[in-house]
Amino acid sequence: MLYIIGLGLCDETDITVKGLEAIKSCERVYLEAYTSILMVPKEKLEKFYGKELIIADREMVESQSDEILLNANSLNIAFLVVGDPFGATTHTDLMIRARELNIPVTVIHNASIMNAIGACGLQLYNFGQTISIPFFTDTWKPDSFYDRIKENRDLGLHTLCLLDIKVKEQSIENLARGKKIYEPPRYMTINKAIEQLFEIEETRNQKVYTAESLAIGIARLGSSTDQQIKVGTLNQLLSQDFGSPLHSLVIVGSRVHILEIDFMRFFAIDKQSYNEIVKKDYDI
Ligand SMILES: C[S@@+](CC[C@H](N)C(=O)[O-])C[C@H]1O[C@@H](n2cnc3c(N)ncnc32)[C@H](O)[C@@H]1O
């Protein structure tokens, strides 16, 4: 059996009872470590799960999935994914490959970044397409997310923006030695995402959003001690310190329910300016 198990959002204790029981029955346990992260080191997970974890990088998952699936017809194998296995991450290739090899697959779900939608006071019904904002380089500034935000905003819908995680490739030298050594990953902050949003607005100039557009910064969703949710204009959020990763951003659309407005007020950076924006932009 191949178990594909969601680990939840924050630490080792977020796994479900079902997920933990499945892990305990497994011969090999892989941890997918490139699309999201938990806020605790691998060793802490290993201690809590009572199993050694094998890090599965993108190359292993995408090009060497048969290695993960080896003997899964007769043994239990677990593939662990931070958040939910199907929350803004699809491991459908692995599932399809397992099915082709007649390996039974069980998916065990968990909380995901998709939970940001309700946690920040907004309603799923009012969301449009989710987008990803990649790190720009001097020569590479992909901006297709701008069109998706425009489509959402034309319909008055909110946009959940997921922010890039850059896992650096191992050096050629290490590759030649058959060793995999990674530089620490880079995580995009809410501040960097807003800077890039402003940069693209300046180039495309269709006034899809402005420095005064209402938005929500969400950091370390799910942490009982350290979660941060802040509501303000993009400009106000730009100067906030959201602390350590992971971060996400929501750009609020014009179609808002009064309950969304009231809920967001709890998280307002500055209640007076929030009330003014709401009156001016939302007529509430
Ligand atoms: C590809 S998505 C994550 C998918 C993951 N499987 C899930 O279900 O949550 C990764 C992005 O989601 C956002 N994210 C994930 N966990 C988060 C958290 N706890 N707090 C804030 N943002 C988070 C970050 O922008 C991160 O770069």
Coordinates of C-alpha atoms and ligand atoms in Angstrom, one line a residue:
M1 CA 0.0 0.0 0.0
L2 CA 1.2 3.5 -0.8
Y3 CA -0.1 6.0 1.9
I4 CA -0.1 9.6 0.8
I5 CA -0.4 11.5 4.1
G6 CA -0.9 15.2 4.9
L7 CA 1.1 16.5 7.9
G8 CA -0.9 19.7 8.5
L9 CA 0.5 23.1 8.7
C10 CA 2.6 23.6 11.7
D11 CA 4.4 21.0 13.8
E12 CA 4.8 17.2 14.4
T13 CA 1.5 17.1 16.4
D14 CA -0.7 18.2 13.5
I15 CA -0.7 14.8 12.0
T16 CA -4.1 13.0 12.2
V17 CA -4.5 9.8 14.3
K18 CA -5.2 8.0 11.1
G19 CA -2.0 9.4 9.5
L20 CA 0.1 8.4 12.5
E21 CA -1.2 4.9 12.6
A22 CA -0.5 4.5 8.9
I23 CA 3.1 5.8 9.3
K24 CA 3.7 3.3 12.1
S25 CA 2.8 0.5 9.8
C26 CA 5.2 1.5 7.1
E27 CA 8.6 0.1 6.1
R28 CA 9.8 3.3 4.4
V29 CA 8.6 6.8 5.0
Y30 CA 9.4 9.6 2.5
L31 CA 9.1 13.3 3.4
E32 CA 8.3 15.6 0.4
A33 CA 10.3 18.6 1.3
Y34 CA 10.2 21.1 -1.5
T35 CA 6.7 22.4 -1.9
S36 CA 6.1 23.4 1.7
I37 CA 7.7 23.2 5.2
L38 CA 6.7 22.5 8.8
M39 CA 8.1 24.8 11.5
V40 CA 10.1 22.0 13.1
P41 CA 13.2 20.1 12.1
K42 CA 13.1 16.6 10.5
E43 CA 14.6 15.0 13.7
K44 CA 11.6 16.2 15.8
L45 CA 9.2 14.6 13.3
E46 CA 11.2 11.4 13.3
K47 CA 11.1 11.2 17.1
F48 CA 7.3 11.8 17.2
Y49 CA 6.5 9.5 14.3
G50 CA 8.9 6.9 15.6
K51 CA 10.3 6.4 12.1
E52 CA 13.3 7.5 10.1
L53 CA 12.4 9.9 7.3
I54 CA 13.9 9.8 3.8
I55 CA 13.9 13.3 2.2
A56 CA 12.2 13.1 -1.2
D57 CA 13.4 16.0 -3.4
R58 CA 11.7 17.2 -6.6
E59 CA 14.1 15.0 -8.7
M60 CA 13.2 11.9 -6.7
V61 CA 9.5 12.5 -6.9
E62 CA 9.3 13.6 -10.5
S63 CA 12.0 11.4 -12.1
Q64 CA 12.6 8.5 -9.8
S65 CA 9.2 7.7 -8.4
D66 CA 9.7 3.9 -9.0
E67 CA 12.3 4.1 -6.2
I68 CA 9.7 5.4 -3.8
L69 CA 7.2 2.7 -5.0
L70 CA 9.7 -0.1 -4.8
N71 CA 8.0 -3.2 -3.2
A72 CA 4.9 -1.2 -2.3
N73 CA 2.8 -4.2 -3.6
S74 CA 3.9 -6.2 -0.6
L75 CA 5.1 -3.5 1.9
N76 CA 3.5 -0.3 3.3
I77 CA 5.2 2.8 2.1
A78 CA 4.3 6.4 3.3
F79 CA 4.8 9.6 1.3
L80 CA 4.4 12.6 3.6
V81 CA 3.3 16.0 2.3
V82 CA 3.2 19.2 4.4
G83 CA -0.3 20.6 4.6
D84 CA -2.7 18.5 2.5
P85 CA -1.4 16.2 -0.3
F86 CA -3.8 17.9 -2.7
G87 CA -3.7 21.4 -1.3
A88 CA -2.0 23.6 -4.0
T89 CA 0.3 20.7 -4.6
T90 CA -0.5 17.8 -6.7
H91 CA 1.2 14.5 -6.5
T92 CA -1.1 13.0 -9.1
D93 CA 1.9 11.6 -11.1
L94 CA 2.9 9.5 -8.1
M95 CA -0.7 8.2 -7.7
I96 CA -1.0 7.4 -11.4
R97 CA 2.3 5.6 -11.4
A98 CA 1.3 3.6 -8.4
R99 CA -2.1 2.7 -10.0
E100 CA -0.2 1.6 -13.2
L101 CA 1.9 -0.7 -11.0
N102 CA -1.3 -2.1 -9.3
I103 CA -0.2 -0.6 -6.0
P104 CA -3.2 0.3 -3.8
V105 CA -3.2 3.9 -2.7
T106 CA -4.7 5.5 0.4
V107 CA -4.8 9.3 0.8
I108 CA -5.1 10.7 4.3
H109 CA -6.0 14.4 4.3
N110 CA -5.1 17.2 6.6
A111 CA -5.3 21.0 7.1
S112 CA -3.8 23.0 4.3
I113 CA -3.0 26.6 3.3
M114 CA -6.5 26.5 1.9
N115 CA -7.6 27.0 5.5
A116 CA -6.2 30.5 5.2
I117 CA -9.5 31.4 3.4
G118 CA -11.7 31.0 6.5
A119 CA -9.0 31.8 9.1
C120 CA -8.7 35.4 7.8
G121 CA -12.4 36.0 7.9
L122 CA -13.3 35.6 4.3
Q123 CA -15.7 33.2 2.6
L124 CA -14.8 30.5 0.2
Y125 CA -17.7 31.6 -2.1
N126 CA -16.1 34.9 -2.7
F127 CA -12.6 33.6 -3.8
G128 CA -11.4 33.5 -7.4
Q129 CA -8.3 31.8 -8.8
T130 CA -5.4 31.1 -6.4
I131 CA -2.1 32.4 -7.8
S132 CA 1.6 31.8 -7.1
I133 CA 4.1 34.7 -7.0
P134 CA 7.6 33.5 -8.0
F135 CA 10.9 35.2 -7.0
F136 CA 11.9 37.6 -9.8
T137 CA 15.5 37.7 -11.0
D138 CA 17.1 40.6 -13.0
T139 CA 16.3 38.9 -16.2
W140 CA 13.2 36.8 -15.4
K141 CA 10.0 38.4 -14.1
P142 CA 7.1 36.2 -15.0
D143 CA 3.9 38.2 -14.5
S144 CA 1.0 35.9 -15.6
F145 CA -0.3 36.1 -12.1
Y146 CA -1.3 39.8 -12.9
D147 CA -3.8 38.6 -15.4
R148 CA -5.3 36.1 -13.0
I149 CA -5.6 38.8 -10.3
K150 CA -7.3 41.1 -12.9
E151 CA -9.8 38.3 -13.8
N152 CA -10.6 37.8 -10.2
R153 CA -10.9 41.5 -9.4
D154 CA -13.1 42.2 -12.5
L155 CA -15.6 39.7 -10.9
G156 CA -15.1 41.3 -7.4
L157 CA -13.4 38.2 -6.1
H158 CA -10.6 37.7 -3.5
T159 CA -7.2 36.3 -4.6
L160 CA -5.2 34.0 -2.4
C161 CA -1.5 34.5 -3.3
L162 CA 1.0 31.7 -2.5
L163 CA 4.6 32.8 -2.2
D164 CA 7.6 31.2 -3.7
I165 CA 9.9 28.7 -2.0
K166 CA 13.2 28.4 -3.7
V167 CA 15.1 25.2 -3.1
K168 CA 18.6 25.6 -4.7
E169 CA 19.9 22.9 -6.9
Q170 CA 22.9 20.9 -5.6
S171 CA 26.3 21.9 -7.1
I172 CA 27.6 20.0 -10.1
E173 CA 30.6 18.8 -8.0
N174 CA 28.3 17.3 -5.3
L175 CA 26.2 15.7 -8.0
A176 CA 29.3 14.1 -9.5
R177 CA 30.2 12.7 -6.1
G178 CA 26.6 11.4 -5.8
K179 CA 26.1 13.7 -2.9
K180 CA 23.1 15.9 -2.4
I181 CA 23.9 19.0 -0.4
Y182 CA 21.4 21.8 -0.4
E183 CA 21.7 25.5 0.4
P184 CA 19.0 26.5 2.8
P185 CA 15.8 27.3 0.9
R186 CA 14.6 30.9 0.4
Y187 CA 11.1 31.7 1.4
M188 CA 9.3 34.8 -0.1
T189 CA 8.0 37.2 2.5
I190 CA 4.8 39.1 2.2
N191 CA 6.9 42.3 1.9
K192 CA 8.8 40.9 -1.1
A193 CA 5.5 39.8 -2.7
I194 CA 4.0 43.3 -2.4
E195 CA 7.2 44.9 -3.8
Q196 CA 6.9 42.6 -6.9
L197 CA 3.2 43.2 -7.2
F198 CA 3.9 47.0 -7.3
E199 CA 6.7 46.4 -9.8
I200 CA 4.3 44.6 -12.2
E201 CA 1.5 47.1 -11.7
E202 CA 3.9 49.8 -12.7
T203 CA 4.9 47.9 -15.9
R204 CA 1.4 46.7 -16.9
N205 CA -0.4 49.8 -15.6
Q206 CA -4.0 48.5 -15.8
K207 CA -4.8 49.6 -12.2
V208 CA -5.7 46.1 -11.2
Y209 CA -4.7 47.1 -7.7
T210 CA -3.1 50.1 -6.0
A211 CA -1.1 50.8 -2.9
E212 CA -4.4 51.5 -1.2
S213 CA -6.0 48.1 -2.1
L214 CA -7.2 46.1 0.9
A215 CA -5.2 43.0 1.6
I216 CA -4.4 40.4 4.3
G217 CA -1.0 39.1 5.3
I218 CA -0.9 35.6 6.8
A219 CA 2.2 34.2 8.5
R220 CA 2.7 30.8 10.0
L221 CA -1.0 29.8 9.7
G222 CA -1.9 27.1 12.2
S223 CA 0.7 27.9 14.8
S224 CA -0.9 28.2 18.2
T225 CA 1.8 30.6 19.5
D226 CA 3.0 32.4 16.5
Q227 CA 0.3 32.8 13.8
Q228 CA 0.0 36.3 12.4
I229 CA -2.9 37.7 10.4
K230 CA -2.8 41.4 9.6
V231 CA -5.3 43.4 7.5
G232 CA -4.5 46.7 5.8
T233 CA -3.7 48.4 2.5
L234 CA -0.9 46.9 0.5
N235 CA 1.1 49.9 1.5
Q236 CA 0.5 49.3 5.2
L237 CA 1.3 45.6 5.0
L238 CA 4.6 46.5 3.1
S239 CA 6.1 48.0 6.3
Q240 CA 5.0 45.3 8.7
D241 CA 7.4 42.6 10.0
F242 CA 5.7 39.2 9.6
G243 CA 8.7 37.2 11.0
S244 CA 9.7 33.8 10.0
P245 CA 8.2 31.7 7.2
L246 CA 5.8 30.7 5.7
H247 CA 3.8 33.6 4.4
S248 CA 0.8 34.1 2.2
L249 CA -1.2 37.1 1.0
V250 CA -4.9 37.7 0.2
I251 CA -5.9 40.6 -2.0
V252 CA -9.5 41.4 -1.0
G253 CA -12.0 41.8 -3.8
S254 CA -14.9 44.3 -4.0
R255 CA -17.6 41.7 -3.5
V256 CA -17.6 41.4 0.3
H257 CA -20.2 40.3 2.8
I258 CA -20.8 42.5 5.8
L259 CA -19.6 39.6 8.0
E260 CA -16.3 39.4 6.1
I261 CA -15.9 43.1 6.8
D262 CA -16.6 42.6 10.6
F263 CA -14.3 39.6 10.9
M264 CA -11.4 41.3 9.1
R265 CA -11.7 44.3 11.5
F266 CA -10.3 42.0 14.3
F267 CA -7.0 41.8 12.3
A268 CA -6.8 45.5 11.2
I269 CA -3.4 47.1 11.6
D270 CA -5.1 50.4 12.2
K271 CA -8.8 50.2 13.0
Q272 CA -9.5 53.9 12.1
S273 CA -8.0 53.7 8.7
Y274 CA -9.6 50.3 8.1
N275 CA -13.1 51.9 8.8
E276 CA -12.3 54.7 6.4
I277 CA -11.2 52.3 3.6
V278 CA -14.3 50.2 4.2
K279 CA -16.5 53.3 4.0
K280 CA -14.8 54.6 0.9
D281 CA -14.2 51.4 -1.2
Y282 CA -17.0 49.2 0.1
D283 CA -19.7 51.6 1.0
I284 CA -20.2 49.9 4.4
Ligands
LIG1 C1 2.5 24.9 -2.6 S1 1.8 25.6 -1.3 C2 1.5 24.5 0.0 C3 0.8 23.3 -0.3 C4 0.6 22.4 0.9 N1 0.5 21.1 0.4 C5 -0.7 22.7 1.7 O1 -1.6 22.0 1.6 O2 -0.7 23.7 2.4 C6 3.1 26.4 -0.4 C7 2.8 27.8 -0.1 O3 1.7 27.9 0.7 C8 1.8 29.0 1.6 N2 1.8 28.4 3.0 C9 1.9 27.1 3.3 N3 1.8 26.9 4.6 C10 1.6 28.1 5.2 C11 1.4 28.6 6.5 N4 1.4 27.8 7.5 N5 1.3 29.9 6.7 C12 1.3 30.8 5.7 N6 1.5 30.4 4.4 C13 1.6 29.1 4.1 C14 3.2 29.6 1.4 O4 3.0 30.7 0.5 C15 3.9 28.5 0.7 O5 5.0 29.0 -0.1

